[in-house]
Amino acid sequence: MKRLAFISTALLLSVSLAGGISANAAAAETQYPENGDFTSTLEFSSLKDYAVSDGAFAFVDGNTVKVYEVGTLDESGEKPVYKNGSLTEYGDFEVTVTSIDCVNGSFYYSDGNGKVYSLSDKSEAEGVTLTQSKNLLLNEATGYTYTIVEAGITVYKAEVGETKINGTFSGLKKYGDYIYAISGNELCKFSEADMQTAEMQYVDYSPAKNISVGNTAEILKNYTLRFVTVASGAYMTEVDLSSALTDKFKTGETAEILEDAPALLLGYSGNAALVSIGKQSYITLKTNVTEDEGDYFTDAEFTKAQLLGDAIYASPFVMECGYALYRGNDTVIVDVKRKLKSDVLEADFYEVSYTDKEGKTVTGYVISGLLSGDNVDDDKQPTEKPDANHTEKNNVKTVLIVLMVVILVLIVISYLLWLVTGGKRGKTKSTDK
């Protein structure tokens, strides 16, 4: 995940942080589903018809159509297994679905009264004809003929002879190089005289929709910096940490990790680990993560800095429900310990400490764009900000006025002295005459 412009997000989150952490966190312990809980096996209650396309199967089960998109085929065991597929169900049909077929790669269904509909949008499809199932089919690719008979199906080839497979069968169809049929509530696939029924497993993410927050609020508050690796094959679910935690997580998409992924550990709650990658946070099983021993710190460019935002966060992951160690509008100078850099962080962070007016010292993280080392050194506070109305022009004017006053005073004093000394000399000259 790529870095995005983060400073504005940090400001918005810190401003809206006034609500703090919810005190209503549920007492129920956090329980994330085990990996096996996300896997289900496709089963049918009343399989009536089917269709096969390249990479997908469609089944009419009662009046529901289930489309199974094939994942990975594992044929290592006695019974083939389709793993990691996906299932989509279609219902609320305006007609009774009686048959389904694949035409030019798309699925169509019919109500048995001559009308055909597109499965994707349920619109009527003119000019499309469905291939109906039969009781006898020849597979031209192999030369085998398949015939549904009482209590079974016969497979015949002149050079080989006839083989009978016992059971109850219906709906013979040919797709590609294979013949298919329904037996009970299973789909059978024939290759020459061999029959297989495959297990179809699909991923069901619904177990991750209802997860208690447990003591997550506390673990976000009491934080210790750790990075982890999430193992490939693990399931991770997006969790929303942009608002106060209440009783259940607000969850987003769930996905399987296809390769090891580095992440920032936010903490453990119950059997789960909360992690972040970039700006997104996730929840997964605690057993899916391994803590790393790497050093992600470098020397900071300054040892003291002014905090430009209004929060110091417990972890290097800015989130509204995270714990703000400081909030306020006063000018704050923090001690900068070191700089934190990692590809899994949205941006670079600084580890800082701050002592409040009550003498309590807290240590946390500030995003790099919200610290300024300007006018701050190791021994003094930042220089005072000048008056907004202060200008050098005002200073010159004031000095000139003062000088003019001084000059006028000196002139007055000189004039008075002249008058006094001049008068005395005039009287002396008059007496001598």
XYZ file of C-alpha atoms in Angstrom:
433
model
C 0.000 0.000 0.000
C 1.414 3.389 -1.006
C 1.896 6.408 1.164
C -0.756 9.078 0.874
C -0.908 12.717 1.925
C -1.264 12.259 5.656
C -0.788 15.565 7.463
C -4.306 16.815 6.764
C -5.744 13.482 7.933
C -3.740 13.651 11.123
C -4.989 17.157 11.840
C -8.602 16.203 11.229
C -8.355 13.111 13.407
C -6.619 14.898 16.249
C -9.183 17.715 16.198
C -12.042 15.230 16.384
C -10.431 13.237 19.156
C -12.244 15.034 21.945
C -14.552 12.083 22.456
C -11.644 9.893 23.573
C -12.072 6.174 24.088
C -15.503 4.788 24.702
C -16.108 3.526 28.186
C -18.723 1.147 26.828
C -16.341 -1.488 25.463
C -17.966 -4.895 25.589
C -16.918 -7.330 28.253
C -16.964 -10.190 25.725
C -13.465 -11.321 24.782
C -12.285 -10.741 21.238
C -12.526 -13.973 19.240
C -11.379 -13.977 15.619
C -12.468 -17.018 13.551
C -9.991 -19.836 13.049
C -8.717 -20.264 9.492
C -10.927 -23.325 8.966
C -14.046 -21.346 9.929
C -13.851 -19.460 6.653
C -14.210 -22.625 4.560
C -17.574 -24.216 3.766
C -18.556 -27.126 1.520
C -21.221 -26.631 -1.130
C -24.275 -28.768 -0.388
C -27.735 -29.001 -1.933
C -31.199 -29.675 -0.565
C -32.968 -30.303 -3.899
C -30.605 -30.362 -6.902
C -32.741 -30.143 -10.062
C -30.369 -29.046 -12.823
C -26.868 -27.749 -13.481
C -24.622 -26.065 -16.034
C -20.863 -25.998 -16.477
C -18.735 -23.177 -17.873
C -15.006 -22.611 -18.040
C -14.174 -22.132 -14.352
C -17.677 -22.125 -12.852
C -20.684 -24.332 -12.113
C -24.313 -23.247 -11.806
C -26.846 -25.320 -9.882
C -30.625 -25.095 -9.579
C -31.269 -25.959 -5.934
C -34.991 -25.685 -5.278
C -35.841 -22.218 -6.639
C -32.366 -20.868 -5.908
C -29.476 -20.781 -8.351
C -26.026 -21.232 -6.832
C -22.989 -20.299 -8.907
C -19.731 -21.789 -7.723
C -16.563 -20.252 -9.149
C -13.772 -22.787 -9.044
C -10.683 -22.132 -6.959
C -7.757 -24.566 -6.910
C -8.359 -28.185 -7.885
C -6.593 -30.637 -5.601
C -6.569 -34.181 -6.959
C -3.983 -35.580 -4.556
C -6.603 -37.513 -2.593
C -9.057 -40.192 -3.625
C -11.762 -37.569 -4.117
C -10.945 -34.366 -6.020
C -11.478 -31.169 -4.020
C -12.046 -27.691 -5.386
C -10.554 -25.340 -2.766
C -10.864 -21.597 -2.164
C -13.743 -21.141 -4.559
C -16.479 -18.538 -4.174
C -20.235 -18.926 -4.030
C -22.914 -16.542 -5.305
C -26.591 -17.256 -4.728
C -29.466 -15.958 -6.855
C -33.035 -15.938 -5.602
C -36.323 -14.003 -5.747
C -37.070 -15.180 -9.277
C -40.405 -14.098 -10.726
C -40.730 -17.514 -12.350
C -40.099 -21.072 -11.232
C -36.646 -22.066 -12.458
C -36.712 -25.498 -14.036
C -33.477 -25.697 -16.014
C -30.181 -23.919 -16.563
C -27.506 -23.988 -19.244
C -24.248 -22.299 -20.255
C -24.361 -20.542 -23.642
C -21.254 -18.774 -24.962
C -19.772 -18.593 -21.473
C -22.869 -17.099 -19.781
C -25.550 -18.777 -17.684
C -29.227 -18.727 -18.726
C -32.262 -20.275 -17.069
C -35.752 -21.243 -18.150
C -39.154 -21.580 -16.536
C -40.084 -24.509 -18.776
C -42.658 -22.469 -20.693
C -40.438 -21.498 -23.598
C -38.944 -18.358 -22.088
C -35.216 -18.005 -21.354
C -33.666 -15.456 -18.999
C -30.154 -14.198 -18.375
C -28.960 -15.131 -14.898
C -26.840 -11.986 -14.530
C -29.756 -9.530 -14.680
C -32.843 -11.807 -14.890
C -33.876 -10.173 -18.155
C -35.582 -12.179 -20.896
C -33.091 -13.379 -23.515
C -34.486 -13.661 -27.007
C -32.897 -16.048 -29.475
C -31.210 -18.158 -26.801
C -32.018 -21.869 -26.692
C -31.071 -24.098 -23.793
C -29.705 -27.592 -24.361
C -31.929 -30.029 -22.520
C -30.554 -32.978 -20.590
C -30.921 -36.469 -22.100
C -30.958 -40.099 -21.103
C -28.395 -41.131 -23.749
C -25.255 -39.303 -24.878
C -22.187 -40.082 -26.975
C -18.900 -38.490 -26.034
C -17.233 -38.027 -29.421
C -13.931 -37.202 -27.770
C -13.603 -40.667 -26.194
C -16.062 -42.828 -28.143
C -18.008 -43.819 -24.996
C -21.806 -43.902 -24.886
C -23.659 -43.187 -21.615
C -27.201 -44.412 -21.049
C -29.409 -43.905 -18.012
C -31.130 -47.166 -17.173
C -33.123 -48.431 -14.249
C -31.033 -48.331 -11.087
C -27.927 -47.087 -12.813
C -26.065 -45.867 -15.850
C -24.279 -47.929 -18.509
C -21.014 -46.871 -20.082
C -20.271 -48.562 -23.400
C -17.490 -48.610 -25.996
C -17.239 -51.316 -28.656
C -13.544 -51.991 -28.121
C -13.942 -52.157 -24.339
C -17.419 -53.429 -23.709
C -20.090 -52.277 -21.268
C -19.761 -51.122 -17.659
C -22.706 -50.465 -15.382
C -22.533 -47.991 -12.513
C -25.284 -48.529 -9.957
C -27.290 -45.615 -8.589
C -30.045 -43.211 -9.513
C -29.050 -40.779 -12.245
C -30.663 -37.994 -14.219
C -29.778 -35.051 -16.400
C -27.052 -36.297 -18.758
C -25.182 -33.344 -20.330
C -21.953 -32.862 -22.214
C -19.655 -29.905 -21.542
C -16.222 -29.858 -23.105
C -14.659 -33.306 -23.152
C -16.693 -34.677 -20.238
C -20.129 -36.092 -19.556
C -21.993 -35.026 -16.404
C -25.053 -36.309 -14.560
C -26.921 -35.791 -11.297
C -27.003 -38.563 -8.723
C -29.081 -37.624 -5.711
C -27.769 -34.192 -4.637
C -24.343 -34.617 -6.207
C -22.885 -33.754 -9.588
C -21.048 -36.653 -11.227
C -18.338 -36.313 -13.848
C -17.445 -39.115 -16.268
C -14.085 -39.694 -17.918
C -14.381 -42.838 -20.089
C -15.753 -45.483 -17.672
C -14.618 -43.717 -14.504
C -16.964 -41.561 -12.433
C -15.933 -38.878 -9.927
C -17.820 -36.595 -7.579
C -15.812 -33.567 -6.499
C -16.085 -31.723 -3.203
C -16.584 -27.991 -3.749
C -15.211 -25.798 -0.980
C -15.758 -22.060 -0.941
C -14.644 -19.201 1.231
C -17.325 -17.744 3.496
C -16.302 -14.481 5.194
C -19.464 -14.065 7.257
C -17.834 -15.358 10.505
C -15.695 -12.170 10.509
C -18.712 -9.858 10.563
C -19.442 -10.125 14.275
C -16.314 -9.702 16.410
C -16.323 -8.246 19.922
C -13.850 -5.443 20.609
C -12.978 -6.945 24.010
C -10.243 -4.890 25.692
C -9.012 -3.316 22.467
C -9.492 0.218 23.825
C -7.100 -0.564 26.665
C -4.435 -2.161 24.508
C -4.463 0.839 22.176
C -3.900 3.056 25.181
C -1.124 1.009 26.799
C 1.067 0.642 23.758
C 4.502 -0.895 23.142
C 6.064 -0.433 19.704
C 6.390 -3.707 17.782
C 6.493 -4.711 14.137
C 5.289 -8.129 12.955
C 5.065 -10.362 9.893
C 1.626 -11.734 8.994
C 2.064 -15.244 7.583
C 0.885 -16.192 4.116
C -2.380 -18.117 4.189
C -3.715 -16.019 7.061
C -7.095 -14.338 6.887
C -7.250 -10.633 7.742
C -10.326 -8.437 8.155
C -10.408 -4.670 7.835
C -11.522 -2.942 11.042
C -12.600 0.666 11.346
C -10.729 2.537 14.081
C -11.934 5.974 12.983
C -14.549 6.210 15.717
C -14.902 5.260 19.357
C -15.046 1.505 19.993
C -18.280 0.223 21.453
C -19.325 -3.388 21.458
C -18.497 -4.892 18.015
C -15.881 -3.943 15.434
C -17.051 -2.201 12.289
C -15.571 -4.592 9.748
C -14.808 -4.298 6.047
C -13.494 -6.836 3.581
C -11.792 -10.076 4.587
C -9.027 -11.558 2.461
C -6.468 -14.330 2.541
C -2.844 -13.176 2.571
C -1.052 -14.806 -0.352
C 2.470 -13.960 0.854
C 4.111 -12.860 4.097
C 3.210 -9.236 4.847
C 5.045 -6.839 7.226
C 2.788 -4.824 9.533
C 2.751 -2.600 12.605
C 1.348 -4.375 15.652
C -1.287 -2.309 17.441
C -1.830 -4.915 20.148
C -3.355 -8.255 21.148
C -6.934 -8.733 22.323
C -8.262 -12.195 23.114
C -7.066 -14.614 20.426
C -6.601 -11.786 17.926
C -3.875 -9.407 16.812
C -4.649 -5.882 15.626
C -2.207 -4.617 13.007
C -1.918 -1.759 10.553
C -0.413 -1.484 7.090
C -0.271 2.075 5.796
C -3.450 3.843 6.790
C -5.583 0.665 7.104
C -5.995 -1.414 10.241
C -6.794 -5.135 10.345
C -7.617 -7.926 12.741
C -6.294 -11.470 12.398
C -5.456 -14.475 14.550
C -2.655 -13.937 17.036
C -1.077 -17.165 15.787
C -0.819 -15.656 12.305
C 1.741 -13.018 13.335
C 5.430 -13.247 14.269
C 7.109 -10.337 16.023
C 10.167 -8.886 14.276
C 13.425 -7.886 15.926
C 14.436 -5.263 13.341
C 15.558 -1.748 14.259
C 13.470 0.898 12.517
C 14.887 3.971 14.251
C 17.310 6.617 13.006
C 18.714 9.770 14.614
C 16.369 12.735 14.525
C 17.387 16.057 12.964
C 16.772 17.924 16.245
C 16.539 17.105 19.943
C 13.788 19.588 20.767
C 10.852 20.690 18.647
C 7.631 22.603 18.797
C 4.433 20.556 18.501
C 2.337 22.019 15.686
C -0.642 19.704 16.130
C -2.684 19.136 19.263
C -1.935 15.486 20.048
C 0.815 13.022 20.829
C -0.314 9.491 19.974
C 0.444 6.289 21.838
C 1.341 4.474 18.599
C 2.644 5.549 15.173
C -0.796 4.990 13.689
C -3.079 8.010 13.757
C -6.642 6.954 14.544
C -9.502 8.685 16.237
C -10.097 5.977 18.793
C -6.375 5.814 19.556
C -5.176 7.292 22.797
C -4.052 10.936 22.639
C -1.373 11.527 25.261
C -1.666 15.294 24.956
C -4.408 17.589 23.769
C -4.406 21.352 23.972
C -3.772 24.628 22.215
C -0.793 25.873 24.220
C 2.646 26.088 22.669
C 4.395 22.828 23.596
C 8.082 21.988 23.301
C 8.855 18.266 23.227
C 12.062 16.290 23.619
C 12.701 14.389 20.389
C 14.217 10.982 21.073
C 14.536 9.393 17.626
C 12.964 9.099 14.191
C 10.893 6.083 13.122
C 10.880 4.943 9.477
C 9.117 1.888 8.020
C 7.385 1.002 4.770
C 4.310 -0.137 6.678
C 3.781 3.328 8.195
C 1.823 6.005 6.391
C 4.675 8.478 6.965
C 7.751 8.987 9.148
C 7.163 9.513 12.864
C 9.174 10.918 15.764
C 9.277 9.400 19.215
C 8.895 12.300 21.652
C 8.360 12.968 25.347
C 6.522 15.825 27.023
C 6.091 16.903 30.641
C 2.793 18.584 31.392
C 2.025 21.316 33.939
C 1.373 18.734 36.647
C 4.807 17.213 36.117
C 3.582 14.064 34.384
C 5.863 12.899 31.562
C 4.428 10.971 28.646
C 6.155 9.396 25.671
C 4.500 8.862 22.308
C 4.655 9.485 18.570
C 4.110 12.515 16.348
C 3.891 12.440 12.572
C 6.873 14.182 11.005
C 4.871 17.012 9.458
C 3.541 18.108 12.846
C 6.892 18.956 14.477
C 9.056 22.010 13.891
C 12.653 22.372 15.027
C 12.818 26.040 13.944
C 13.851 28.523 16.677
C 14.243 25.693 19.175
C 17.582 24.591 20.626
C 18.753 22.386 23.465
C 18.876 25.131 26.127
C 16.019 27.529 25.570
C 12.441 27.864 24.508
C 11.640 29.189 21.044
C 12.131 32.901 20.463
C 9.129 35.044 21.317
C 6.896 35.912 18.449
C 6.977 39.644 17.555
C 3.908 41.839 17.697
C 1.869 41.410 14.533
C 1.649 45.239 14.216
C 5.362 45.728 14.782
C 7.423 47.111 11.850
C 10.872 48.592 11.407
C 9.257 51.705 9.904
C 7.445 52.374 13.179
C 10.767 52.143 15.050
C 12.482 54.756 12.819
C 9.584 57.166 13.170
C 9.662 56.873 16.927
C 13.420 57.519 17.075
C 13.124 60.633 14.867
C 10.382 62.075 17.053
C 12.477 61.537 20.160
C 15.498 63.188 18.509
C 13.411 66.190 17.461
C 12.125 66.638 21.011
C 15.660 66.453 22.388
C 16.925 69.019 19.843
C 14.078 71.414 20.654
C 14.800 71.106 24.364
C 18.483 71.847 23.745
C 17.590 74.894 21.628
C 15.326 76.264 24.358
C 18.001 75.731 27.014
C 20.632 77.417 24.806
C 18.362 80.391 24.176
C 17.666 80.831 27.857
C 21.401 80.709 28.644
C 22.085 83.328 25.960
C 19.487 85.630 27.347
C 20.936 85.359 30.832
C 24.590 85.878 29.884
C 23.838 88.498 27.224
C 21.829 90.712 29.652
C 24.618 90.817 32.230
C 27.189 91.971 29.681
C 24.875 94.823 28.528
C 24.526 96.198 32.085
C 28.279 96.207 32.680
C 29.012 98.307 29.569
C 26.374 100.958 30.529
C 27.910 101.619 34.005
C 31.392 102.254 32.622
C 30.211 105.219 30.522
